[in-house]
Short mmCIF file of C-alpha atoms in Angstrom, two decimals:
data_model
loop_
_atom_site.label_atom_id
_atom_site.label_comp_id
_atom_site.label_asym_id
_atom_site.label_seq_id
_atom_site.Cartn_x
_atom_site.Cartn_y
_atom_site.Cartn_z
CA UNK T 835 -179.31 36.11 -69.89
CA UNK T 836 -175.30 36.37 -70.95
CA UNK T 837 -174.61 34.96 -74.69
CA UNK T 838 -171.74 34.98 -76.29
CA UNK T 839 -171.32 35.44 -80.34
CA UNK T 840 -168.51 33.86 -82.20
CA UNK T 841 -167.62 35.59 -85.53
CA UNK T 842 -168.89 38.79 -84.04
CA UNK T 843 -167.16 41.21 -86.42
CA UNK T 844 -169.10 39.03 -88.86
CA UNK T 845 -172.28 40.00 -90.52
CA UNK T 846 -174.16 37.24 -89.11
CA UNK T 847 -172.16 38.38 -86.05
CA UNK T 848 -172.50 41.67 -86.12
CA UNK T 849 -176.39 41.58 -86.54
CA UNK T 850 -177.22 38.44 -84.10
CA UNK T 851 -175.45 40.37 -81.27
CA UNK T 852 -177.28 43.78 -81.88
CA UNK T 853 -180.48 41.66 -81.83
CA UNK T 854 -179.46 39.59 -78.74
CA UNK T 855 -178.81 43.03 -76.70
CA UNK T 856 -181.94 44.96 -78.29
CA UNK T 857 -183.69 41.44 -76.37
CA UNK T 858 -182.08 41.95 -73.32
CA UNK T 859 -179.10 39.68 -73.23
CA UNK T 860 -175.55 40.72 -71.99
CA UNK T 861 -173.35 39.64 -74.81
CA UNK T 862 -169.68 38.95 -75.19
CA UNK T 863 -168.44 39.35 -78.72
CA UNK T 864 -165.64 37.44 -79.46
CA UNK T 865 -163.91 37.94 -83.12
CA UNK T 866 -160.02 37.37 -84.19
CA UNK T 867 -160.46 41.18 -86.02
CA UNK T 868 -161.05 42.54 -82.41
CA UNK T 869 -158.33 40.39 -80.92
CA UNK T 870 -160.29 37.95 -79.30
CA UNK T 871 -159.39 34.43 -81.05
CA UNK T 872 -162.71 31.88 -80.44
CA UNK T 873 -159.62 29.63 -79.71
CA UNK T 874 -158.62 31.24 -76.54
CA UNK T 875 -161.99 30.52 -75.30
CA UNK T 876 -161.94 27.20 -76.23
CA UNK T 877 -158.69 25.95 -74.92
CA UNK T 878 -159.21 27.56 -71.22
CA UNK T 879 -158.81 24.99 -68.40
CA UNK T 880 -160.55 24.87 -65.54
CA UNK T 881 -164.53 25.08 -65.26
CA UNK T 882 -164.02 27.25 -62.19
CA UNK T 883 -162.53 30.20 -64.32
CA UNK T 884 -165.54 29.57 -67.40
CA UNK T 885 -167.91 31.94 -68.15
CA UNK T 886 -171.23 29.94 -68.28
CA UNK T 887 -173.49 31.15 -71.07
CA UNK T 888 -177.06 30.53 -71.94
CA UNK T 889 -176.73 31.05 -75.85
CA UNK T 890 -173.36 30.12 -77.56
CA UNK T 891 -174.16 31.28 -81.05
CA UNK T 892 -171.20 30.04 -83.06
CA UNK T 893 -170.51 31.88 -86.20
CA UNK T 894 -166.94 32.09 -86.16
CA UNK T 895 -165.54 30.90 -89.73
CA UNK T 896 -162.53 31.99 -91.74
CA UNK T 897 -163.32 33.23 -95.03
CA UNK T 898 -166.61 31.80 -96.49
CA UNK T 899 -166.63 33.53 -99.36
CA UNK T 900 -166.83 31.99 -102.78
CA UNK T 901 -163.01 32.45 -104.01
CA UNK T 902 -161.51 31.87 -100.49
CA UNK T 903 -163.93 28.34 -101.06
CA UNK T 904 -162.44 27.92 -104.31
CA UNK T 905 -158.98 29.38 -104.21
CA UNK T 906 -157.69 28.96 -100.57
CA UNK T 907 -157.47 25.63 -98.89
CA UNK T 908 -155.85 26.63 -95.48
CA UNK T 909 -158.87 27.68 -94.18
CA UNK T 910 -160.32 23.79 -94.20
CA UNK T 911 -158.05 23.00 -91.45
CA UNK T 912 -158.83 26.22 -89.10
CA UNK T 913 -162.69 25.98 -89.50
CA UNK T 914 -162.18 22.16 -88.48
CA UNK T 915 -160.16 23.36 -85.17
CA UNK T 916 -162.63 25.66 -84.59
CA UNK T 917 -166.12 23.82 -84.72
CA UNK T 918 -164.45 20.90 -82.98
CA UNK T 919 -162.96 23.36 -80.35
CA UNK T 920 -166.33 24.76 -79.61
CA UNK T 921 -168.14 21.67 -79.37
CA UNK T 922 -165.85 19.95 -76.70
CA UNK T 923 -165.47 23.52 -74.76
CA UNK T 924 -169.25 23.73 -74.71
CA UNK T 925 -169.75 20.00 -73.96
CA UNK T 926 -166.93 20.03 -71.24
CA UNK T 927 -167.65 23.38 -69.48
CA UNK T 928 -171.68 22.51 -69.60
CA UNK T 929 -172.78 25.48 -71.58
CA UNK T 930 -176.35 26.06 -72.26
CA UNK T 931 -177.95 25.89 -75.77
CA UNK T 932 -175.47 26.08 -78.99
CA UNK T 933 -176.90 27.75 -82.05
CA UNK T 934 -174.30 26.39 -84.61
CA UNK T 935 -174.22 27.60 -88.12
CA UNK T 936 -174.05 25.26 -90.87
CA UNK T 937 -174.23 26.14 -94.52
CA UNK T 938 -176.25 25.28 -97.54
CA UNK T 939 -172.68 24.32 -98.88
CA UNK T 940 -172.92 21.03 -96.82
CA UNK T 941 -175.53 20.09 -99.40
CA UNK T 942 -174.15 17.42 -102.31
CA UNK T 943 -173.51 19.41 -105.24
CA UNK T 944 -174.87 16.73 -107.32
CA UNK T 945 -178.14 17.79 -106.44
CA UNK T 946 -177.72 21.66 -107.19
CA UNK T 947 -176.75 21.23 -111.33
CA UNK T 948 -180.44 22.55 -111.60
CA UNK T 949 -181.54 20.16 -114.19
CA UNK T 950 -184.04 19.61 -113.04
CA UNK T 951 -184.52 22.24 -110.78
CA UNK T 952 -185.26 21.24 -106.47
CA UNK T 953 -185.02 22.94 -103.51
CA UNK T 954 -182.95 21.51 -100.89
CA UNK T 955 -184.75 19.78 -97.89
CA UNK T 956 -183.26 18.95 -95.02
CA UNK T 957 -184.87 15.39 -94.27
CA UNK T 958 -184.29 13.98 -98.05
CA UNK T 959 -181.65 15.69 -99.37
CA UNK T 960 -178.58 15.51 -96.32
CA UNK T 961 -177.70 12.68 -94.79
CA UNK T 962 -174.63 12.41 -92.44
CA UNK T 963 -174.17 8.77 -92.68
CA UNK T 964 -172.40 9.82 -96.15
CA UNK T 965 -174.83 8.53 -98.18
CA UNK T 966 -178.15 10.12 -100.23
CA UNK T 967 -180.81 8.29 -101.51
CA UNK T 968 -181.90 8.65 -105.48
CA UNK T 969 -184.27 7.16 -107.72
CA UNK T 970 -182.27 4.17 -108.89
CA UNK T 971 -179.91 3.30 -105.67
CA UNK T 972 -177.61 5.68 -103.43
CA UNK T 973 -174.97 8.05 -103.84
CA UNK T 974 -172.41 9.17 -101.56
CA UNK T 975 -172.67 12.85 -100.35
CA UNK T 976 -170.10 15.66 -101.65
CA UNK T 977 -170.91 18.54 -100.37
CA UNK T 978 -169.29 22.13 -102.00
CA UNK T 979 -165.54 22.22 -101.71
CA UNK T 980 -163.81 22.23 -98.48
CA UNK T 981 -166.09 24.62 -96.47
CA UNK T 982 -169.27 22.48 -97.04
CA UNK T 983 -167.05 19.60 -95.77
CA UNK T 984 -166.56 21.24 -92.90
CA UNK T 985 -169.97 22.27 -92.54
CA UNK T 986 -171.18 18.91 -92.91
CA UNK T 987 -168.41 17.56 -90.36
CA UNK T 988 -169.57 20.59 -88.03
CA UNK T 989 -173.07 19.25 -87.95
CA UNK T 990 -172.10 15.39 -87.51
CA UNK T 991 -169.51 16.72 -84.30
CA UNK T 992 -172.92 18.51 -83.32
CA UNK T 993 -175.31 15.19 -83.00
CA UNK T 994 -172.42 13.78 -81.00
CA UNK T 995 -172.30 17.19 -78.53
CA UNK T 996 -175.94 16.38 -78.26
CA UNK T 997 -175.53 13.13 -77.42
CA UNK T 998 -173.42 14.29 -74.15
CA UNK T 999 -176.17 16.44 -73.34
CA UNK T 1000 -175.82 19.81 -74.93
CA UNK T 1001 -178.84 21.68 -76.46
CA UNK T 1002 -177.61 22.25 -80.14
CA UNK T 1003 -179.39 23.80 -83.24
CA UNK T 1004 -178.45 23.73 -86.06
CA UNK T 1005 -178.98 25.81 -89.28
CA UNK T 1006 -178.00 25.86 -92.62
CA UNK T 1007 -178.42 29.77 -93.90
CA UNK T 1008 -178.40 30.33 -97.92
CA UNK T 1009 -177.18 33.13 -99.50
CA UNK T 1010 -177.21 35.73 -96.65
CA UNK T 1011 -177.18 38.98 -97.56
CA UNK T 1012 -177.27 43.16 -95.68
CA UNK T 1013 -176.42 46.03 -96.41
CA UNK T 1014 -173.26 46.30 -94.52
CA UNK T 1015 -172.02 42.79 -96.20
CA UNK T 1016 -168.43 42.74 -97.37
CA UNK T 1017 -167.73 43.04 -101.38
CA UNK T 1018 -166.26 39.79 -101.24
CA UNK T 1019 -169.97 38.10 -101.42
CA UNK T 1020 -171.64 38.26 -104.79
CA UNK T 1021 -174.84 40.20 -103.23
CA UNK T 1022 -172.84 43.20 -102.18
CA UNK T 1023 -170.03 43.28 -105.35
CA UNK T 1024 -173.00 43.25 -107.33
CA UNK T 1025 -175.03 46.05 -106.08
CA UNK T 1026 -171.85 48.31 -105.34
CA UNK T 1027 -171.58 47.82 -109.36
CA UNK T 1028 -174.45 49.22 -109.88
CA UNK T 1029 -174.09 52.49 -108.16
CA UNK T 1030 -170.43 52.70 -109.04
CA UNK T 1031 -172.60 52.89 -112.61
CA UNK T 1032 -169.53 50.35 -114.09
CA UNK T 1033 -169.95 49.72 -117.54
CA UNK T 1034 -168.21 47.01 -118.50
CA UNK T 1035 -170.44 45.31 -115.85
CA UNK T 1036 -168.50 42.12 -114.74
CA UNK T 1037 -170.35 38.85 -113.68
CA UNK T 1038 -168.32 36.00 -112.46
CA UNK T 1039 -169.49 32.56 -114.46
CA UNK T 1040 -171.67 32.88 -116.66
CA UNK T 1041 -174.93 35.22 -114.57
CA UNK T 1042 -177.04 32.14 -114.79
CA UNK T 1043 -176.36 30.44 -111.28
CA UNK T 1044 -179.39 30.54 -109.07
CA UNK T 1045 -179.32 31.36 -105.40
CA UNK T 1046 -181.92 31.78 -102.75
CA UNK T 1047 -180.97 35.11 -101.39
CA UNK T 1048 -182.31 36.18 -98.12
CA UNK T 1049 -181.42 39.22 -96.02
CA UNK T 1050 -179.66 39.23 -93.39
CA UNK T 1051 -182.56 40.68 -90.80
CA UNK T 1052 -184.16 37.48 -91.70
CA UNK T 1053 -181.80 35.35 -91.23
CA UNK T 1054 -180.90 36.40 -87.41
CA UNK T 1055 -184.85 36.53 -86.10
CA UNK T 1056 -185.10 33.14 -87.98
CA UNK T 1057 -182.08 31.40 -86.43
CA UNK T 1058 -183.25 32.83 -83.15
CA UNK T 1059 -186.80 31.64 -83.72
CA UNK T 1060 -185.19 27.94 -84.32
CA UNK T 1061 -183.27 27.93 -81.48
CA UNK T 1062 -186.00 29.35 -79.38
CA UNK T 1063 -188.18 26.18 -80.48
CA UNK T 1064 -185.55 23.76 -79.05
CA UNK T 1065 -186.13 21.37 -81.88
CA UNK T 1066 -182.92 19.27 -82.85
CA UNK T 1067 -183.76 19.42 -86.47
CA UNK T 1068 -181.45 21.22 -88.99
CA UNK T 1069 -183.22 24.01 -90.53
CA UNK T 1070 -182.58 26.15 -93.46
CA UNK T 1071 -182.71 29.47 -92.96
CA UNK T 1072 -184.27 30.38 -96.83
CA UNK T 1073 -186.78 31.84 -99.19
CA UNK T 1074 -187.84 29.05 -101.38
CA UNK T 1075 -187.60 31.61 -104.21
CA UNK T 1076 -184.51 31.51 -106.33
CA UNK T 1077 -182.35 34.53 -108.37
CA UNK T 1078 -179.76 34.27 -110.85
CA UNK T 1079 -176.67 36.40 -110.26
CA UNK T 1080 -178.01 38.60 -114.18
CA UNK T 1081 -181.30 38.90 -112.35
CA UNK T 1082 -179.87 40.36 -109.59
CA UNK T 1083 -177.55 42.57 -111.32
CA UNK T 1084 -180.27 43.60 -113.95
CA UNK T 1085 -182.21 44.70 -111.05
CA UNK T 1086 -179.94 46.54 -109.32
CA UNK T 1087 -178.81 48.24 -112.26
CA UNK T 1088 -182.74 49.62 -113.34
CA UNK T 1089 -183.07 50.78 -109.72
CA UNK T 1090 -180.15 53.65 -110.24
CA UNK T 1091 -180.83 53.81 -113.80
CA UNK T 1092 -177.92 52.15 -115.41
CA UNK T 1093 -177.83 50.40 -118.88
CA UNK T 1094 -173.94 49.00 -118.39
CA UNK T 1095 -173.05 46.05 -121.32
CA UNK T 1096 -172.67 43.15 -119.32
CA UNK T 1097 -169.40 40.99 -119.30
CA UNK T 1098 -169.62 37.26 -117.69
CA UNK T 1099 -165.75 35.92 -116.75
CA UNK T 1100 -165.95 32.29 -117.17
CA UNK T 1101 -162.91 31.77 -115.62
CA UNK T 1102 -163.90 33.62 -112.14
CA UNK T 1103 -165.36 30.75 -109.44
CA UNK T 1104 -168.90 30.58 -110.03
CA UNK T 1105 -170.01 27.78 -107.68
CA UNK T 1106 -172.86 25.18 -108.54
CA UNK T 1107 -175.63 26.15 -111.03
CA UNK T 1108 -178.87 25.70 -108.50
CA UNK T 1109 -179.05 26.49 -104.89
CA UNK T 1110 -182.43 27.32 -103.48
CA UNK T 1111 -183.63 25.54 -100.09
CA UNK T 1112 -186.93 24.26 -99.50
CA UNK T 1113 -188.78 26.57 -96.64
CA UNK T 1114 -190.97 24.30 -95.10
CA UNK T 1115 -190.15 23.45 -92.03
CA UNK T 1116 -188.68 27.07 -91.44
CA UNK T 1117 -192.17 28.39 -92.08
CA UNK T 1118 -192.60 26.13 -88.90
CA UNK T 1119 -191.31 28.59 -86.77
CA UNK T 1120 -190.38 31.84 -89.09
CA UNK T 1121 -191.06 33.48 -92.31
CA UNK T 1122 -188.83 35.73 -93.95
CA UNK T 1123 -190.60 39.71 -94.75
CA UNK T 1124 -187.47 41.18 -96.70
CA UNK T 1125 -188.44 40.81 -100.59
CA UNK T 1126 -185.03 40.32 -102.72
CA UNK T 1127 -186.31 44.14 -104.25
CA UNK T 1128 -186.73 45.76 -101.23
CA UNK T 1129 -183.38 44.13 -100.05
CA UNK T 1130 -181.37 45.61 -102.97
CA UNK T 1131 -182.82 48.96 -102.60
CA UNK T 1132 -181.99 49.03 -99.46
CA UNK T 1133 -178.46 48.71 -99.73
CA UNK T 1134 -178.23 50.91 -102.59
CA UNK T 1135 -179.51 53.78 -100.22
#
């Protein structure tokens, strides 16, 4: 049982490979940050000198994070090489199953203004012919900003990969969050606010977009669940419970005891106004046991 993990110095990365080896499996970690570029792997020649793997979880991505989405459009063009890459490496070199990480991004942000208020589904709501249906006709799909376009490109190259014959799932995780996540994500900035005790306490948009935040532990025995199944669904990896960014801040803030006066920057990226998934066919095969509470205090200890 060898795997290897893309995007290993990731925290998806980090945490699906400490699972993977507390399971049994040998795995190779493979992250630019510890000098070994997904590409390299990719673009080897010969199948003779290939490492043949029975999990190829690919979580390799460069910079997902809200103002990288917003503010940094290089990264479009390396996530595309990437995903691509992988899928003709895997395809060409006869790998064994391919758990490929999509995003709730690849969602059309038309859906997600929140008024009214759905969860995401995977069979109504994402279609990768381009096109969505609605009440009075069809709309054409735009997902969020570059990186859900190349999330939603990631998961059209996947039906073809499975079309040659390679066992790929896919998932589309929500707002991941741990405890060791980077302060470049909104979960962790937030809650290191709190215990910094900062008072002006600063909220990028205006506190009132909704996410469905689920923790990170959930997220990696989910995905693994899914792929375990073998089903060639997309799944979201979700709560079906949504929090505003103010919740989650107010929160945070009563658990050390702070009473900060709260500052929203309208002019910060704030992303779309509703994302929460809809959990039922997760709840097929996993449900998430990390409440948002528990999460926060958590990574406040």
């Amino acid at each position: 049982m060898r795997a290897l993990v893309t995007g290993s110095a990731g925290l998806v990365g980090r945490h699906v490979s400490a699972e993977l080896e507390r399971r049994g499996w040998v795995v190779d970690r493979c992250d630019i940050l510890s000098g070994w570029d997904a590409l390299d792997v990719f673009r080897q020649g010969g199948n003779d000198c290939i490492q043949h793997y029975g999990l190829v979880v690919h979580a390799a991505a460069s910079s997902p994070h809200r103002a990288a989405i917003d503010g940094e459009p290089q990264h479009f063009a390396r996530n595309l090489q990437l995903d691509s890459a992988m899928f003709d490496w895997a395809v060409r070199t006869g790998q064994g199953r391919v758990l490929y990480l999509s995003s709730s991004a690849a969602y059309p942000v038309d859906l997600q203004s929140g008024q009214p208020q759905r969860r995401l589904n995977e069979y109504c709501d994402l279609d990768l012919d381009g096109w969505v249906p609605v009440d009075d006709g069809w709309y054409q799909m735009t997902p969020d900003a570059n990186y859900g376009w190349t999330k939603f490109i990631g998961e059209r190259l996947a039906e073809q990969a499975r079309a040659a014959g390679l066992p790929v799932t896919v998932v589309r995780p929500f707002s991941g969050y741990g405890e060791d996540q980077a302060e470049d994500f909104p979960f962790r900035a937030l809650v290191e606010r709190a215990r910094r005790r900062e008072d002006p306490f600063v909220i990028w948009g205006d506190g009132n977009q909704v996410r469905d935040w689920i923790h990170i532990d959930d997220v990696v025995a989910g995905m693994l669940a899914v792929a375990e199944s073998g089903t060639e669904e997309p799944v979201n990896l979700c709560t079906g419970v949504g929090w505003s960014m103010a919740e989650l801040a107010h929160i945070a803030c009563d658990l050390v005891g702070h009473k900060p006066r709260f500052e929203y920057l309208a002019d910060k990226p704030a992303g779309v106004a509703y994302r929460v998934g809809d959990p039922a066919r997760f709840h097929e095969h996993y449900k998430p046991t990390v409440t948002l509470a528990e999460g926060i205090a958590r990574s406040l200890r």
